[in-house]
Tab-separated table of C-alpha atoms and ligand atoms in Angstrom:
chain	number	residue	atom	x	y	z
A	1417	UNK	CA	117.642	136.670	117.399
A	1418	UNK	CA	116.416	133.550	119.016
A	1419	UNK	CA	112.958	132.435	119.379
A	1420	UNK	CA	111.370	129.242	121.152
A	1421	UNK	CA	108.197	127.263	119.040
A	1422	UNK	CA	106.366	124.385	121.482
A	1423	UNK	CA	104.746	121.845	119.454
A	1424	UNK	CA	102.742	119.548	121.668
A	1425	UNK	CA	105.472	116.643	119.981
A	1426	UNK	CA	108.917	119.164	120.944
A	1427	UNK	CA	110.535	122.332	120.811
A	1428	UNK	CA	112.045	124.491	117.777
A	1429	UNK	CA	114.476	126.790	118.762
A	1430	UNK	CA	115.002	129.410	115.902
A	1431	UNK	CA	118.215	131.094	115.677
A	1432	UNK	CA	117.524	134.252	113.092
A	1433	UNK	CA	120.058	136.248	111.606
A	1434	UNK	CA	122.354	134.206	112.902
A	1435	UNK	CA	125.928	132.191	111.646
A	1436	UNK	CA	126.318	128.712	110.826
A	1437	UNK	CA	129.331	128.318	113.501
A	1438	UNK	CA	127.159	129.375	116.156
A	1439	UNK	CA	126.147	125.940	116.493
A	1440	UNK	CA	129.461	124.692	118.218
A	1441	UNK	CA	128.579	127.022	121.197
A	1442	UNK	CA	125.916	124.268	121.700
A	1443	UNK	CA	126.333	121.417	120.209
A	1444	UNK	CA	129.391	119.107	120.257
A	1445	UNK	CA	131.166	119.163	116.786
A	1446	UNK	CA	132.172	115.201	117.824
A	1447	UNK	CA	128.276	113.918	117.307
A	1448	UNK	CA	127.441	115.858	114.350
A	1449	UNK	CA	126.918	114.415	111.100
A	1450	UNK	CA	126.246	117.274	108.434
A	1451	UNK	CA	124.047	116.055	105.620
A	1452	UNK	CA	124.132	118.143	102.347
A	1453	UNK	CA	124.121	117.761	98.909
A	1454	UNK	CA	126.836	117.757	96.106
A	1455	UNK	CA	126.290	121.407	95.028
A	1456	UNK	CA	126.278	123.364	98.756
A	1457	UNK	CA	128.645	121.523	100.022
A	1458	UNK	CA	130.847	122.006	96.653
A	1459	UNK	CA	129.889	126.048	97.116
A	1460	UNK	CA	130.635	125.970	101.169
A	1461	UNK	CA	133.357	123.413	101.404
A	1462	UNK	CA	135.423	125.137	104.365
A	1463	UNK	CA	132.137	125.422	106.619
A	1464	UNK	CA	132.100	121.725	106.430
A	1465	UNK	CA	135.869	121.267	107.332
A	1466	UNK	CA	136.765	119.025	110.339
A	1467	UNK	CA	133.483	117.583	110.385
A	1468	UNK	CA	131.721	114.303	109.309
A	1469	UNK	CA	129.726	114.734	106.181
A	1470	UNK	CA	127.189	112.737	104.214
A	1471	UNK	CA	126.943	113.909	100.612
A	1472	UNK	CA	123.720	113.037	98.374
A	1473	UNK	CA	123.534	113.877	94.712
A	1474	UNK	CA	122.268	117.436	94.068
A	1475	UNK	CA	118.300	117.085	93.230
A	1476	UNK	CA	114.750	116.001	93.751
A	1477	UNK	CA	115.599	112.880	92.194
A	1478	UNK	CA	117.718	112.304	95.640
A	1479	UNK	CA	114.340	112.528	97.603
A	1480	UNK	CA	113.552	108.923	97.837
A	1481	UNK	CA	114.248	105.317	99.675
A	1482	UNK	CA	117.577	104.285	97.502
A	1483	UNK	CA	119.103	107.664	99.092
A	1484	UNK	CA	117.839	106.939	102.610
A	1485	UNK	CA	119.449	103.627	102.676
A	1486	UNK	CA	122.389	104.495	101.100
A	1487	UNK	CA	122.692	107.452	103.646
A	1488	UNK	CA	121.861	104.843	106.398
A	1489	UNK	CA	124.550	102.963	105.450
A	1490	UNK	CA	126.979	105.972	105.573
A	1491	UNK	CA	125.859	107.187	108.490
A	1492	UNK	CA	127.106	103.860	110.104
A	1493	UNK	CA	130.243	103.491	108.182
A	1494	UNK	CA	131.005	107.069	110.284
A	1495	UNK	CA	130.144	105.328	113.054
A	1496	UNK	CA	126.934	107.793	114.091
A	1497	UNK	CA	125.396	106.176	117.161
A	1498	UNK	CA	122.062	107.243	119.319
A	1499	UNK	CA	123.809	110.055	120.274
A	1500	UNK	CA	124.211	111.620	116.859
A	1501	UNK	CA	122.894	114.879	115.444
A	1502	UNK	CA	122.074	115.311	111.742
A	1503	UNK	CA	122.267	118.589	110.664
A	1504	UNK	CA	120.699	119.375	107.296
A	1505	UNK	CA	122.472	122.376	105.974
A	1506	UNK	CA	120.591	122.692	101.850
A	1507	UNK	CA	117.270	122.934	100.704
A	1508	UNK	CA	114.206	121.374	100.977
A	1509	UNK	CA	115.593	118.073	99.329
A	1510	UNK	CA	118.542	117.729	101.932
A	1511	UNK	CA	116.136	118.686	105.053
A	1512	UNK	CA	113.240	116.575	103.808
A	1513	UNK	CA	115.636	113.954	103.624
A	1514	UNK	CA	117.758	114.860	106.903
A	1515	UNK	CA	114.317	114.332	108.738
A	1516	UNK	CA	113.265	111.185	107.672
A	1517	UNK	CA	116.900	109.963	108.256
A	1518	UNK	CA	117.327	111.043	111.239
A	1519	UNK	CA	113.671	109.882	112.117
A	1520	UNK	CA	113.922	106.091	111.109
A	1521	UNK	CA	118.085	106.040	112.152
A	1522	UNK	CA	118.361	103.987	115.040
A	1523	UNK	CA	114.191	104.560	116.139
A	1524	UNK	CA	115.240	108.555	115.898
A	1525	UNK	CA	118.117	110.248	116.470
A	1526	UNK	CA	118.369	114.194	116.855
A	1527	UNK	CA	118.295	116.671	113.941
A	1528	UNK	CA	118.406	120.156	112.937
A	1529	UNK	CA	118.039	122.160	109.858
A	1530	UNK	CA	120.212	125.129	108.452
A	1531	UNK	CA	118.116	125.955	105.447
A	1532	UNK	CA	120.079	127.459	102.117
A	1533	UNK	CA	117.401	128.084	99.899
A	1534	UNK	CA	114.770	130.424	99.938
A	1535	UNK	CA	112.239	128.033	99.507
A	1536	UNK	CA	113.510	125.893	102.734
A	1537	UNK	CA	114.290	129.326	104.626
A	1538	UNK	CA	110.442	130.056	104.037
A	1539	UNK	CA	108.588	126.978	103.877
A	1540	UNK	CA	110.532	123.864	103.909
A	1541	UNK	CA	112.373	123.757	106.943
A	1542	UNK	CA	109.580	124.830	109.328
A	1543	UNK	CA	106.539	122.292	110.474
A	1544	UNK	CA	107.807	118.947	111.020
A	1545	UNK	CA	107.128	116.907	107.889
A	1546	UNK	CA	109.621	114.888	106.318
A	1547	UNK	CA	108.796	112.789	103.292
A	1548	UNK	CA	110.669	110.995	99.844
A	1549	UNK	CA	108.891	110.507	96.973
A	1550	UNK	CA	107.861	107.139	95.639
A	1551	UNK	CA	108.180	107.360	92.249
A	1552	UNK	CA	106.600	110.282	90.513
A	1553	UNK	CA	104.414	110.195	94.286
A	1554	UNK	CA	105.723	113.112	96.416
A	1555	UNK	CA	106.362	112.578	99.608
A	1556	UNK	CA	103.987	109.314	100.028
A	1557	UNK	CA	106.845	108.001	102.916
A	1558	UNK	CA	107.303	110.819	105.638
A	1559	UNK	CA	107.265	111.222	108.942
A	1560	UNK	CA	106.196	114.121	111.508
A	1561	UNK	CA	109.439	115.308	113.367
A	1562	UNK	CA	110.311	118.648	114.278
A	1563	UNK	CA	113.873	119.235	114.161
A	1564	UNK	CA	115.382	120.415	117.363
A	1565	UNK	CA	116.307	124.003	115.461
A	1566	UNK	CA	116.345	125.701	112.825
A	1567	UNK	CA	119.204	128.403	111.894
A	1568	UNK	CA	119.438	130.993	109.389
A	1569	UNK	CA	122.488	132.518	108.212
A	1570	UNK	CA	122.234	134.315	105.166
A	1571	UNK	CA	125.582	133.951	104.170
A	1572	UNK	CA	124.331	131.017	101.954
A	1573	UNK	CA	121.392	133.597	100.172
A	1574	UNK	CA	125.092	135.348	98.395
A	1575	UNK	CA	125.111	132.007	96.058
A	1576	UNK	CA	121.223	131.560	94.996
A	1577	UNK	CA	121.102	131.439	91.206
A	1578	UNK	CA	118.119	133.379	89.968
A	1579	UNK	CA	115.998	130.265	89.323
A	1580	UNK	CA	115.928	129.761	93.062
A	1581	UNK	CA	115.096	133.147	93.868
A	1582	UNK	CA	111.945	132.330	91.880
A	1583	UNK	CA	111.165	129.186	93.843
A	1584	UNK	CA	111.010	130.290	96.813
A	1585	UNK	CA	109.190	133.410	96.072
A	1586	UNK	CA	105.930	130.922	95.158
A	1587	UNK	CA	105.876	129.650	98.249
A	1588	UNK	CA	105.948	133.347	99.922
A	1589	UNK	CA	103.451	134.362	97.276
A	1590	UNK	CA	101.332	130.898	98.696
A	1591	UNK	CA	101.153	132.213	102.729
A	1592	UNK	CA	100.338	135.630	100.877
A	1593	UNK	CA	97.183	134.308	98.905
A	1594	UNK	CA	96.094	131.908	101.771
A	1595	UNK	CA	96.662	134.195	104.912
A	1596	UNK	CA	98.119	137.758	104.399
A	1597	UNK	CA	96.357	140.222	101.738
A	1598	UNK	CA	98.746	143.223	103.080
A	1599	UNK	CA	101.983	140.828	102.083
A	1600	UNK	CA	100.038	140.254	98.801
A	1601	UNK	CA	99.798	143.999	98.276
A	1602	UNK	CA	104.123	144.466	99.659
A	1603	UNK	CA	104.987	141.792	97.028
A	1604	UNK	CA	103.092	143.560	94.212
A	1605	UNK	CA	105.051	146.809	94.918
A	1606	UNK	CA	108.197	144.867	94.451
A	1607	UNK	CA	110.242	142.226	92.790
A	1608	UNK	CA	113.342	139.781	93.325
A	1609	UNK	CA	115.616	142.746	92.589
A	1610	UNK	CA	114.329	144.545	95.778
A	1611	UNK	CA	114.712	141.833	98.068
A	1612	UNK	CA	118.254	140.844	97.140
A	1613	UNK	CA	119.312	144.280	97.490
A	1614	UNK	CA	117.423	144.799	100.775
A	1615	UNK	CA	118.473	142.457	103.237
A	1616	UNK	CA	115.900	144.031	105.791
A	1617	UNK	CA	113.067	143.666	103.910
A	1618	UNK	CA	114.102	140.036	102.420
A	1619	UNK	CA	114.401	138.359	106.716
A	1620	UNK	CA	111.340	140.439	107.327
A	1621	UNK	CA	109.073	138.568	104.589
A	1622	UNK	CA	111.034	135.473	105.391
A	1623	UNK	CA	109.967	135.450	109.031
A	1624	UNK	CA	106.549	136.682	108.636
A	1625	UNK	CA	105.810	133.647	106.527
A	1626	UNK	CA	107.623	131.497	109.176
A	1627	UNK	CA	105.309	133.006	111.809
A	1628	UNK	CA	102.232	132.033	109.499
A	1629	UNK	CA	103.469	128.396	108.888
A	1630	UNK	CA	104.251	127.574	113.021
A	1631	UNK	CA	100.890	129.464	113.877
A	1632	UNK	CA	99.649	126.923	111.414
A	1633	UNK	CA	101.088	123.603	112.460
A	1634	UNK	CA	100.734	125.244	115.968
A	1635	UNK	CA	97.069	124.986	115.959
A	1636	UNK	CA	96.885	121.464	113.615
A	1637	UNK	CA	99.787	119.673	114.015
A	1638	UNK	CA	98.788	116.118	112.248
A	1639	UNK	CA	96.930	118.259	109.401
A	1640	UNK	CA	93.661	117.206	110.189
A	1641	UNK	CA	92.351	120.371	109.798
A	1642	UNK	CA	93.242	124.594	109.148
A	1643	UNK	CA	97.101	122.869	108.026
A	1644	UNK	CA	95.757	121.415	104.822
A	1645	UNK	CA	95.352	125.409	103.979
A	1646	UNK	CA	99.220	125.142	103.026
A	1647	UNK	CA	98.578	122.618	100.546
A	1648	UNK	CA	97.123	125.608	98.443
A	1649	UNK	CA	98.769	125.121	94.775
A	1650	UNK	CA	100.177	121.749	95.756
A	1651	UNK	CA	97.263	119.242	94.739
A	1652	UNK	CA	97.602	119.454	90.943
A	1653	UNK	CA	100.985	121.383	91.823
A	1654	UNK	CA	102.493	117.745	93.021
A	1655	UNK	CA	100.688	115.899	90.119
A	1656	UNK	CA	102.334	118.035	87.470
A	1657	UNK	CA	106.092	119.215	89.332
A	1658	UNK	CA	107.373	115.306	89.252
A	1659	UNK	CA	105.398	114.475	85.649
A	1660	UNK	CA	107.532	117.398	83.936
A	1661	UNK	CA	110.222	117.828	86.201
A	1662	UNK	CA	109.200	121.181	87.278
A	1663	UNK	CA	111.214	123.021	89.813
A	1664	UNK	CA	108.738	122.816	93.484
A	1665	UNK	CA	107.781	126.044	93.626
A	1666	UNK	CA	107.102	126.583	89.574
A	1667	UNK	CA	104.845	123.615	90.000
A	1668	UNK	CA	103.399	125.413	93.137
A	1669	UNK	CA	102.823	128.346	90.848
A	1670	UNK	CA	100.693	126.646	88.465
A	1671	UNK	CA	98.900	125.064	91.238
A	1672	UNK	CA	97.572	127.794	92.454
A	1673	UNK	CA	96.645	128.977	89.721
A	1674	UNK	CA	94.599	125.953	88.479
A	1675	UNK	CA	93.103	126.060	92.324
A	1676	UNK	CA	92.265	129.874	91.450
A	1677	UNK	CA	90.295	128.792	88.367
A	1678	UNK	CA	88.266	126.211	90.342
A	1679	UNK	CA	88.090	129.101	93.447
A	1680	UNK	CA	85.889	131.356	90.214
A	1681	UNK	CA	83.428	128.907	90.130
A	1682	UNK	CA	83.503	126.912	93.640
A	1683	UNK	CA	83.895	129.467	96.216
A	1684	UNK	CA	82.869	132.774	94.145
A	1685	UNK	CA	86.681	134.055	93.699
A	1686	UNK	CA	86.481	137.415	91.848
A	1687	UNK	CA	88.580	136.673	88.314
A	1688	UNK	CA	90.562	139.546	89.368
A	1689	UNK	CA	92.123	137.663	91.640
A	1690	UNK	CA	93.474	135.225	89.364
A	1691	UNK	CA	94.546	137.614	87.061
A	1692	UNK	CA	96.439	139.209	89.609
A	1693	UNK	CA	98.180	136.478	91.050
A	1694	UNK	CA	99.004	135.461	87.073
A	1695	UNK	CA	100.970	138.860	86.850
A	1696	UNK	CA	102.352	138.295	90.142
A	1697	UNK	CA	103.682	135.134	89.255
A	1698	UNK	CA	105.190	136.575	85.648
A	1699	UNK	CA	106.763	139.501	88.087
A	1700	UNK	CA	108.850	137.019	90.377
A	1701	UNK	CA	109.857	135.321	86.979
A	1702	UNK	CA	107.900	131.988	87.757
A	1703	UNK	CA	105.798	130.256	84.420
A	1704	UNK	CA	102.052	130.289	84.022
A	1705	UNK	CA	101.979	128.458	80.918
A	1706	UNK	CA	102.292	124.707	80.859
A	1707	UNK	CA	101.044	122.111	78.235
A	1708	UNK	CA	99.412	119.392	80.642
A	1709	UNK	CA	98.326	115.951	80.107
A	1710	UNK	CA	95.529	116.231	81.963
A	1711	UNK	CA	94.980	112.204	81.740
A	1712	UNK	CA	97.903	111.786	83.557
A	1713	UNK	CA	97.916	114.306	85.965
A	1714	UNK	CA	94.504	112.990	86.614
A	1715	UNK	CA	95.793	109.401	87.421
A	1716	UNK	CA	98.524	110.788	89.720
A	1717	UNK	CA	95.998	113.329	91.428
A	1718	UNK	CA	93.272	109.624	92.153
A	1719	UNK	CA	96.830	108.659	94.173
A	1720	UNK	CA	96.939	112.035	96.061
A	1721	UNK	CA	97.183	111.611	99.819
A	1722	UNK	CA	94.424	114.240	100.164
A	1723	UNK	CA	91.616	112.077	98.444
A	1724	UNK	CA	89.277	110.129	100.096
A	1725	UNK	CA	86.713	107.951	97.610
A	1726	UNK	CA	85.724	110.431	94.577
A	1727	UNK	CA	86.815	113.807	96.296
A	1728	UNK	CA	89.941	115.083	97.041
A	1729	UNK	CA	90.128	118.105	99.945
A	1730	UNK	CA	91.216	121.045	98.137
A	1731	UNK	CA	92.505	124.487	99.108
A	1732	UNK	CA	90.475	127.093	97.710
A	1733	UNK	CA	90.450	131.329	97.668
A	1734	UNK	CA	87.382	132.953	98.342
A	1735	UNK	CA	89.275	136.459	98.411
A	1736	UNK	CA	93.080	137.314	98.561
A	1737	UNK	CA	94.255	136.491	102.132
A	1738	UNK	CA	91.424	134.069	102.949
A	1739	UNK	CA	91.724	130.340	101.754
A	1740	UNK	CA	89.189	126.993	102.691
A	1741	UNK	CA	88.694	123.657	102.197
A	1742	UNK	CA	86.333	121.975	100.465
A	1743	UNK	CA	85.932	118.452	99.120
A	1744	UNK	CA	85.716	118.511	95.328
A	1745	UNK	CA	84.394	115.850	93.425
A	1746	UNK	CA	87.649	114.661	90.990
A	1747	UNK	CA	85.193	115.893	88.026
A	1748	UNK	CA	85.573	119.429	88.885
A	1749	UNK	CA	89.122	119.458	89.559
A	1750	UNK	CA	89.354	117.326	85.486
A	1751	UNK	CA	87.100	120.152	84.366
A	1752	UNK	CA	89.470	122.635	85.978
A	1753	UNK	CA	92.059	121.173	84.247
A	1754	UNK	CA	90.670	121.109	80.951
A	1755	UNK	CA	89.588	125.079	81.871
A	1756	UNK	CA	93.287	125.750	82.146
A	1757	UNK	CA	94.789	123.610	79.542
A	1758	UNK	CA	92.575	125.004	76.471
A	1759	UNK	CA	93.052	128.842	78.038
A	1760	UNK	CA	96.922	127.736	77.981
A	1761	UNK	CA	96.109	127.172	73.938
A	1762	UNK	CA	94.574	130.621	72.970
A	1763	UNK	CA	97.386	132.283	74.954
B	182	LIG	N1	108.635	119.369	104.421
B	182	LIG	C1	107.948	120.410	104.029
B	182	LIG	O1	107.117	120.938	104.772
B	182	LIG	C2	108.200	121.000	102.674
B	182	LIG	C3	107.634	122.230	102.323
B	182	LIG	C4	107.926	122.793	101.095
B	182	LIG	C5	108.753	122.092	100.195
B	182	LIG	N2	109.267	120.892	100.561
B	182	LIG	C6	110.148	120.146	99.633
B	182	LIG	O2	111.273	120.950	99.346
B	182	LIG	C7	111.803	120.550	98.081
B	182	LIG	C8	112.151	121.780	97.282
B	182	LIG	O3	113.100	122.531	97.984
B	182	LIG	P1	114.216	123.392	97.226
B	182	LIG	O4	113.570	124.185	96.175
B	182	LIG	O5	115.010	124.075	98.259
B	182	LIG	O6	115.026	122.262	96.442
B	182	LIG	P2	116.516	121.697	96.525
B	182	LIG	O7	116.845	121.244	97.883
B	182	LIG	O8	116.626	120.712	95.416
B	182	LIG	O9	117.416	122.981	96.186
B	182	LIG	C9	117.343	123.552	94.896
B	182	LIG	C10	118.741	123.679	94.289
B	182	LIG	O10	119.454	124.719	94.957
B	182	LIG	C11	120.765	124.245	95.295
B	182	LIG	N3	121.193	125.029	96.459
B	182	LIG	C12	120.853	124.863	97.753
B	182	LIG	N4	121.367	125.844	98.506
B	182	LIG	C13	122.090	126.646	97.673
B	182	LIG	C14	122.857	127.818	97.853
B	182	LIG	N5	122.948	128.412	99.050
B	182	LIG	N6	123.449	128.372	96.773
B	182	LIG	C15	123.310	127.816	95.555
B	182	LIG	N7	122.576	126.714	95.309
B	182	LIG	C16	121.974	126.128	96.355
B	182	LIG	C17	120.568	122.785	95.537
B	182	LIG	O11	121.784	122.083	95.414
B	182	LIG	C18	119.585	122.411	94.433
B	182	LIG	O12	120.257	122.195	93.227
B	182	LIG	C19	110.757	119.692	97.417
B	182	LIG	O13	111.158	118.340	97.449
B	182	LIG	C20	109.527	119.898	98.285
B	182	LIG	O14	108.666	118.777	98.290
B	182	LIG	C21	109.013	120.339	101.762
B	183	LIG	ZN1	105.628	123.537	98.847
């Protein structure tokens, strides 16, 4: 199934439920430079064959400027000119990094993404951001490209370890807390089991909360406004994912749930909520409980891109489904912090 997304800055063509080889019905094998990381492309070795390949090491450790240079330099060593086209086949790592290359490579050369986590199927790969991290700073260098497509082919799903499974459920459970109740509800009825074993229902979900993200950027594309809603469980979520090497979406996990806490006394979330989304969490095998330093997370949050003199834009819930934005004073988000940490202790 193909569908066509116009962004005022280019086109997305989506090829669903569709097979990596597909590509060389449209694209000329000779120009293509597949970018990937040690770990898919030591699991999918004979997709790659014939083709020029640049290999990063596996991990978010990968995501900044030493690997964008060093890529660079490979890149040119395979002699990719103007008319090259990176193709990003990994997770959110390889096509963060696969759009910044390919964004900065010779003033911008063409791209595309073949997601193989869930987390990129869902989330990653869709919008048109591309950042590395700078230092324990995610994603302070980035760009805003959309890649010219983005295919799916869940042949790459059959290898997920569990972990991953997990990670890219918070994200789906994010687009259910910020925008879909009735996906909220689906989710609670099921678990990680279901969807492997249900191919169906797994694309379904996976394309719904593609729908929600490109209705998203559709209507804010430079995040100046309703796109900041997808930052919901990413403002502490950042601070605390690179400070104890969290996996993305387990950081996302506990972001939310720290932006749930402040929700109960900012925007009148019912507790319910939180406890719901808690057990929620616990069902798709993601943590809750974290020991945090909330000094430090504190000094990484005053560096968040989001703040703007003492208040930082955060994503609240006033109900399940319905998410806004309100500047909070840095206090409230230490006293939020402080809220969690000690209710972390008598747990
Ligand atoms: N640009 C955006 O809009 C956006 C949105 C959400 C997340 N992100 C970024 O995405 C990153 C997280 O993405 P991720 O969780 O996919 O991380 P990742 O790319 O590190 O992948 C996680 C692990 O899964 C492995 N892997 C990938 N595909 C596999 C497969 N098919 N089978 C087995 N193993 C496989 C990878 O080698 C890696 O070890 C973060 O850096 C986050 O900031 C970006
Ligand atoms: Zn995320």
């Amino acid at each position: 199934m193909q569908q066509t997304i116009k962004f005022p800055s280019g086109k997305v063509e989506y090829f669903f439920q569709s097979s990596f080889e597909e590509l060389w019905e449209k694209y000329d094998r000779r120009n293509v430079v597949i970018i990937t990381d040690d770990r898919v492309m030591g699991l999918y070795a004979e997709v790659f064959f014939g083709l020029k390949i640049v290999v990063l090491p596996t991990g978010e450790h990968s995501k900044d400027i030493d690997t964008i240079d060093r890529a660079a330099k490979e890149l040119l060593r395979l002699e990719a000119n103007r008319k090259a086209m990176l193709i990003g086949v990994g997770g959110g790592v390889v096509t963060d990094i696969t759009g910044f290359l390919a964004t900065v490579y010779m003033r911008g050369v063409a791209f595309g993404f073949v997601p193989t986590t869930l987390l990129a199927m869902a989330d990653a790969a869709i919008g048109g951001k591309n950042g590395v991290n700078l230092g324990l700073n995610k994603n302070i260098l980035g760009t805003f490209a959309h890649p010219e497509f983005v295919l799916y082919d869940s042949r790459f799903a059959a290898t997920l370890p569990d972990s991953e499974w997990s990670n890219g459920f918070a994200e789906i459970i994010k687009y259910a807390c910020i925008f879909d109740a009735a996906m909220f509800e689906e989710l609670s009825k099921n678990n990680i089991g279901f969807y492997r074993n249900n191919a169906s229902a797994l694309w379904t979900l996976v394309e719904r909360c593609v729908d929600w993200k490109n209705k998203t950027v559709l209507a804010d594309e430079k995040e100046t406004g309703v796109r900041k809603l997808l930052n919901f469980g990413h403002t502490a979520g950042h601070a605390i994912e690179n400070l104890y090497e969290l996996a993305h979406g387990e950081a996302v996990g506990i972001g939310m749930l720290i932006a749930c806490t402040i929700s109960e006394e900012v925007s009148g979330l019912n507790k319910n909520v939180t406890s719901e989304l808690e057990k929620l969490l616990i069902q798709y095998h993601l943590p809750v409980h974290l020991n945090i330093d909330v000094e430090k997370t504190m000094e990484l949050l005053r560096m968040d891109k989001k703040r703007s003199d003492d208040t930082i834009d955060y994503i609240l819930l006033e109900q399940t489904g319905k998410a806004v934005i309100r500047p909070l004073p840095l206090t409230i988000i230490e006293k939020a912090l402080h809220t969690y940490e000690s209710y972390n202790r008598t747990r």
